[in-house]
Coordinates of C-alpha atoms in Angstrom, one line a residue:
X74 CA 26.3 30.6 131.9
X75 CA 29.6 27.9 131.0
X76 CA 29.2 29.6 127.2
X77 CA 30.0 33.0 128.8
X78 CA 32.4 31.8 131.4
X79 CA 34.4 30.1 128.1
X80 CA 34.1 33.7 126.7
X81 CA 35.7 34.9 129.5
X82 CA 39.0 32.6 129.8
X83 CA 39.1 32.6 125.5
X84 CA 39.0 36.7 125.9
X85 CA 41.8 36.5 128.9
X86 CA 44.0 33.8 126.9
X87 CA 43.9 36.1 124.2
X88 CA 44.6 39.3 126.1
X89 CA 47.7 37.3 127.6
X90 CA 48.8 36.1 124.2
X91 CA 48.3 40.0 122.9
X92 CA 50.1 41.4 126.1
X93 CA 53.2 38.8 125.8
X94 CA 53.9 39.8 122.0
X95 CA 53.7 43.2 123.0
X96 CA 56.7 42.7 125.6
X97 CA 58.4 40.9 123.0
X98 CA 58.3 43.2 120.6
X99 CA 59.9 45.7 123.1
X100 CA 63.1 43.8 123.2
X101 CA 65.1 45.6 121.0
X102 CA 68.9 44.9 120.3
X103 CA 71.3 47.8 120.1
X104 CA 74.7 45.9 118.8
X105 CA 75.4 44.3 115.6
X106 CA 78.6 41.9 114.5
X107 CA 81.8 43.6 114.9
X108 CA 81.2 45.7 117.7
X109 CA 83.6 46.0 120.8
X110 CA 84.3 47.4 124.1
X111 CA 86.9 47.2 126.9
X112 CA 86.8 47.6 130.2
X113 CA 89.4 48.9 133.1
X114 CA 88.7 46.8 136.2
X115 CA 89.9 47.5 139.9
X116 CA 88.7 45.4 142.9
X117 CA 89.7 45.4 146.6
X118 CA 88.5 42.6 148.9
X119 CA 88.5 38.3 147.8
X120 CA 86.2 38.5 144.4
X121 CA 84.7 35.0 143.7
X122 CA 87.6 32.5 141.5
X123 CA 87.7 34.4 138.1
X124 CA 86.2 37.1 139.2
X125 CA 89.5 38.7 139.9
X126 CA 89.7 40.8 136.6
X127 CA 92.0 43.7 136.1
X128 CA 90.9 43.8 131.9
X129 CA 87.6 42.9 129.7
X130 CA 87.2 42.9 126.3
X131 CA 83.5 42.3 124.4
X132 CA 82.9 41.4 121.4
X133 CA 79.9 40.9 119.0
X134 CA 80.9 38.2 116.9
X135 CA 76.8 37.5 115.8
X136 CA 73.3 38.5 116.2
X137 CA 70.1 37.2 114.7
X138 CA 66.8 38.6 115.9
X139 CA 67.2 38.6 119.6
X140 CA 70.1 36.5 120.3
X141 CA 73.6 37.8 120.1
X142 CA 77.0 35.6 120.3
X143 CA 79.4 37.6 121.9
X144 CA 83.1 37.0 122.7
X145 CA 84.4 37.6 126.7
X146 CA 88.1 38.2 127.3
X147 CA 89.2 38.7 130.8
X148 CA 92.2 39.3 132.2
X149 CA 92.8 37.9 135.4
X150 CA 95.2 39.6 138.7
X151 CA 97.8 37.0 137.7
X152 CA 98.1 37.7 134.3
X153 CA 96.4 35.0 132.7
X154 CA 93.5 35.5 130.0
X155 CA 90.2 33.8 129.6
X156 CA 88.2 33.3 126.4
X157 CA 84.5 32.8 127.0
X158 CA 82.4 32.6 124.0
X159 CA 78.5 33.5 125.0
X160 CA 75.2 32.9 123.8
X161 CA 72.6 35.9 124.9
X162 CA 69.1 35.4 124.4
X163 CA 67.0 38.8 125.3
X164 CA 63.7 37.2 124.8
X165 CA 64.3 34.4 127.2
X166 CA 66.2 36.7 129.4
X167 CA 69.4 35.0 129.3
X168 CA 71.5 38.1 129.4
X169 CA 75.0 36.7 131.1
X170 CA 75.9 39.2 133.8
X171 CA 74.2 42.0 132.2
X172 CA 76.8 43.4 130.1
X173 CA 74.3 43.6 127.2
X174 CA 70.4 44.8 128.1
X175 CA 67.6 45.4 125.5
X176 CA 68.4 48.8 124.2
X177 CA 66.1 52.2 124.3
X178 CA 64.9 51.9 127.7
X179 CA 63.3 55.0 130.5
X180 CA 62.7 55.1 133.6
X181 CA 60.2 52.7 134.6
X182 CA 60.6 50.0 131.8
X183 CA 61.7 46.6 132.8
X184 CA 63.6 43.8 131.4
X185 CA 63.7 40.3 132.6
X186 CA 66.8 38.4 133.1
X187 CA 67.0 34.8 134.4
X188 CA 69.3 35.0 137.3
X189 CA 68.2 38.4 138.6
X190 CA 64.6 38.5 137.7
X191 CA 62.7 41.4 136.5
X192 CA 65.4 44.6 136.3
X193 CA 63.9 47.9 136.8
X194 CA 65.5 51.2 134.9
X195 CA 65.6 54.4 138.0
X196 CA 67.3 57.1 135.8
X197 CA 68.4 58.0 132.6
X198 CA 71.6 60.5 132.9
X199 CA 73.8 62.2 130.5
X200 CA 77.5 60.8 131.4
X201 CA 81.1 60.8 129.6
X202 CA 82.3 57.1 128.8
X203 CA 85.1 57.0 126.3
X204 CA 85.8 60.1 125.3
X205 CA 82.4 60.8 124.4
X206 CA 78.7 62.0 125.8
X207 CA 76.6 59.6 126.0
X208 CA 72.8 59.1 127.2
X209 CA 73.0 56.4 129.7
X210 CA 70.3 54.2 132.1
X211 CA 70.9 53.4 135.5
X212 CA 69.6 50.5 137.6
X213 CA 70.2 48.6 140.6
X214 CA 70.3 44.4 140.5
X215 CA 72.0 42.6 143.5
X216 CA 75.0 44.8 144.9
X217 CA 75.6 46.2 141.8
X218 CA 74.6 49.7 140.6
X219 CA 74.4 49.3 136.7
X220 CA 75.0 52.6 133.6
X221 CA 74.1 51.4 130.5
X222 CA 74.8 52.8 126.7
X223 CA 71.0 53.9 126.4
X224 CA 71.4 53.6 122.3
X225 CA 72.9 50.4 122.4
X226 CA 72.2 48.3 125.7
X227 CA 76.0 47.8 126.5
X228 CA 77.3 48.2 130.1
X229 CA 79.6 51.1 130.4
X230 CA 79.9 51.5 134.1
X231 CA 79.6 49.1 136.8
X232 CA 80.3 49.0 140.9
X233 CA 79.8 45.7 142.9
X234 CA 79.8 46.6 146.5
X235 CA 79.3 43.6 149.5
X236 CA 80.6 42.7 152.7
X237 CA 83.2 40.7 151.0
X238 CA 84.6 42.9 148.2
X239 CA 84.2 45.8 145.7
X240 CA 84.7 45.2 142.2
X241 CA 85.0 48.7 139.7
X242 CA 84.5 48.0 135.9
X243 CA 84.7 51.5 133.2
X244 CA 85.0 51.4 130.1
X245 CA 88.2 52.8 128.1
X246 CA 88.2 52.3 124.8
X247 CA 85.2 50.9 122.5
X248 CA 84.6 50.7 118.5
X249 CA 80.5 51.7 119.2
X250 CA 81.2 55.2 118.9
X251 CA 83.6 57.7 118.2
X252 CA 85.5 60.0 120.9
X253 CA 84.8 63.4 121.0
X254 CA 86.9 66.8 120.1
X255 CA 85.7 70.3 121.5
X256 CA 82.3 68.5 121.9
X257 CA 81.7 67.1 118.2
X258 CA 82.5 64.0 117.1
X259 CA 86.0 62.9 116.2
X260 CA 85.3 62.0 112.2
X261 CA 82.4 64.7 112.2
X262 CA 85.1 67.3 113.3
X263 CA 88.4 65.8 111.0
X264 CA 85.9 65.6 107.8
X265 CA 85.2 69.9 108.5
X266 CA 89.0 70.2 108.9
X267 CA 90.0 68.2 105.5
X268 CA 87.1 70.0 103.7
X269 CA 88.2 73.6 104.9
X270 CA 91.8 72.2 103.9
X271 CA 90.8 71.3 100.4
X272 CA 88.9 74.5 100.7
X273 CA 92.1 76.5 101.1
X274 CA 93.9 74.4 98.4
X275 CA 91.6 75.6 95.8
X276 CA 91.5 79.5 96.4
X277 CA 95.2 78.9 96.4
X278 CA 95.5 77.9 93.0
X279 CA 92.6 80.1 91.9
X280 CA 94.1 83.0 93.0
X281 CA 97.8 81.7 91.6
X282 CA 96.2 81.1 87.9
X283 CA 94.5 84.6 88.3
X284 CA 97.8 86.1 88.9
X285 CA 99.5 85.0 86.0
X286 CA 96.9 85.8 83.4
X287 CA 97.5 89.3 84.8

């Protein structure tokens, strides 16, 4: 009888031990070092001190594995700026206001994030964010409704709404991908128009040599 019951709780330990690598593994980081994005920020209302930001910059300055340093740059209603370097952690859930989330989530998959808890993904939705498509999430975590660059985990949208203020953040401009001209991608679309350029160049002077051998 205690030889099966140790069975039991060595079989559950190890089921635990298999199920908490599997979450792990999950986790997976969208950005890499170098990568930016900036915000346009509107609020109404008495935001908390700092949290009166009219501009934010991020930027990737390091990952390894999980953990990503990132640079915050805020610009506050009064015109001054604060520089706030960050340490994210996505295993231990230390994600710093959610402006970075594991990337690849659906609907249904959770991540976990120390101040909020576990964060639930409602929708994925195609939106425009920076001159380009983009597959986005969606979730909700205290009075903020989230949209988040599904290929990368970055926060492109967010709206704050309480009895005390409203706070708007967008992004604007961002170095993760490229704005979009009559639906195709900026470099995709210059690359055809150089190559039918060069194109052109060469029947020109084709049909110039032909010409003067006649």
């Amino acid at each position: 009888m205690k030889r099966n019951l140790c069975l039991i709780i060595v079989s559950c330990l190890f089921l635990s031990c298999v199920l908490s690598a599997s979450v792990a593994a999950d986790v997976s980081v969208g950005v890499k070092q170098g990568d930016w994005i900036e915000y346009s920020v509107a609020f109404t209302g008495s935001p908390p001190v700092e949290h009166d930001v009219i501009w934010a910059r991020m930027e990737v300055v390091n990952v390894t594995g999980r953990r990503v340093n990132a640079l915050f740059i805020s610009q506050l209603s009064n015109g001054s700026i604060l520089n706030v370097a960050e340490d994210l952690d996505f295993e231990a859930g230390r994600l710093i206001d959610l402006f970075i989330i594991p990337s690849g989530l659906n609907v249904g998959d959770k991540f976990f994030d120390q101040v909020v808890g576990d964060v639930m993904i409602d929708a994925v939705e195609i939106r425009t964010y920076a001159g380009a498509t983009r597959t986005v999430v969606r979730a909700a975590a205290v009075d903020t409704q989230w949209f988040w660059d599904k290929s990368t985990g970055v926060a492109v949208e967010a709206r704050t709404s309480n009895s005390v203020y409203t706070l708007d953040t967008i992004v604007v401009s961002t170095g993760l991908w490229s704005p979009q001209i009559l639906g195709m991608d900026s470099i995709i679309l210059y690359t055809l128009l150089i190559s039918v350029a060069v194109g052109a160049v060469i029947v020109g002077v084709v049909l110039v040599f032909r010409r003067k051998r006649s």
